Every structure is written in structure tokens, then in C-alpha cells.
């Protein structure tokens, strides 16, 4: 990995996973860095690091195809990840949401469990 980090050799990977969690994540592909935050208020960010290395201008709205591609890549990583042993040991600190994302039946595509059904308030 060191030759890639120091710039001596290009990365053998098409993209680089920066982070992925149930509520947020980031991935880089080429000069593009994509950041997704699902915590309220949710946010999608895209930066062209060749023109904006300080990540000051979010260009997500101007590049919907790149956003879709990188979001799909991030979601693929999220589906492949294994649950953190540290998080499993900290369920009491994560509350109800932590119990949900640590459930083996958690569905990252719709953010819920198969047995969950919406309940409408009675009038």
C-alpha cells in the first residue's frame, strides 16, 4: 500500500472506500470524492478533488450521474461489510437504532427489517 500512498505507483483499485457505516459513508473514484450522510438533515456531497482539494464546493447537483455511480458503489460496500465487534458490544449506547442495524435481517436497501410494518395513528 505504501507505494500508492506516496505516489510512486497508482492504486490497483478503481475506487477507494473511505468509510461506510449504517448512517454515513464516503468513497473516492479518481478525482471524485462522494460523501453520504443519512443522519438528519441528510446530505449528499460530491467534490472534484483535482479542482477543489479543500472540498469547499459541493458539485453533487451538477453531476447526478457521478453521484448515482458513487452512491451505488458505496451501497455495495455497505452490503459487503461485516458488523463491527466493537459496535456489537456497545448496543446499549446505540439505543433502538443500534439494535436495528445490528439485526442480521437488517435490509440496507430499504433501511428496515422485513418484519417491520408502518403503523398509522388511529383517529
Coordinates of C-alpha atoms in Angstrom, one line a residue, residues 13-73:
X13 CA -8.2 -0.3 -7.3
X14 CA -10.8 1.6 -9.3
X15 CA -12.2 3.3 -6.2
X16 CA -11.2 3.7 -2.5
X17 CA -13.6 3.2 0.3
X18 CA -13.0 5.9 2.9
X19 CA -15.7 4.9 5.3
X20 CA -19.0 3.1 5.4
X21 CA -21.5 2.9 8.3
X22 CA -25.2 2.4 8.5
X23 CA -25.7 6.2 8.7
X24 CA -22.9 7.6 6.6
X25 CA -20.1 6.8 4.2
X26 CA -17.6 8.1 1.7
X27 CA -15.9 6.8 -1.4
X28 CA -13.4 8.1 -3.8
X29 CA -13.0 7.3 -7.5
X30 CA -10.4 9.1 -9.5
X31 CA -10.7 12.8 -8.7
X32 CA -14.2 12.4 -7.3
X33 CA -15.0 12.2 -3.6
X34 CA -18.5 11.2 -2.6
X35 CA -19.9 11.7 0.9
X36 CA -23.3 10.5 2.0
X37 CA -24.8 11.4 5.4
X38 CA -28.1 9.9 6.4
X39 CA -28.4 11.5 9.8
X40 CA -30.8 14.3 9.8
X41 CA -30.6 16.5 7.9
X42 CA -29.4 14.1 5.3
X43 CA -26.8 15.3 2.9
X44 CA -25.1 14.2 -0.3
X45 CA -21.7 15.8 -1.2
X46 CA -19.5 15.5 -4.3
X47 CA -16.2 17.1 -4.8
X48 CA -13.8 17.2 -7.7
X49 CA -10.5 17.0 -5.8
X50 CA -8.4 18.0 -8.8
X51 CA -10.1 21.4 -8.8
X52 CA -11.2 21.6 -5.2
X53 CA -8.7 19.8 -2.9
X54 CA -10.1 21.7 0.1
X55 CA -13.7 20.3 -0.5
X56 CA -15.3 23.8 -0.5
X57 CA -17.7 23.5 -3.5
X58 CA -20.2 20.7 -3.4
X59 CA -21.0 19.8 -7.0
X60 CA -23.4 17.0 -6.4
X61 CA -26.3 18.8 -8.1
X62 CA -24.3 19.5 -11.3
X63 CA -23.2 15.8 -11.6
X64 CA -26.2 13.5 -11.0
X65 CA -24.7 10.6 -13.0
X66 CA -21.4 10.6 -11.0
X67 CA -23.5 10.8 -7.7
X68 CA -25.6 7.7 -8.8
X69 CA -22.4 5.7 -9.7
X70 CA -20.6 6.5 -6.5
X71 CA -23.7 6.1 -4.3
X72 CA -24.2 2.6 -5.9
X73 CA -20.5 1.8 -5.1

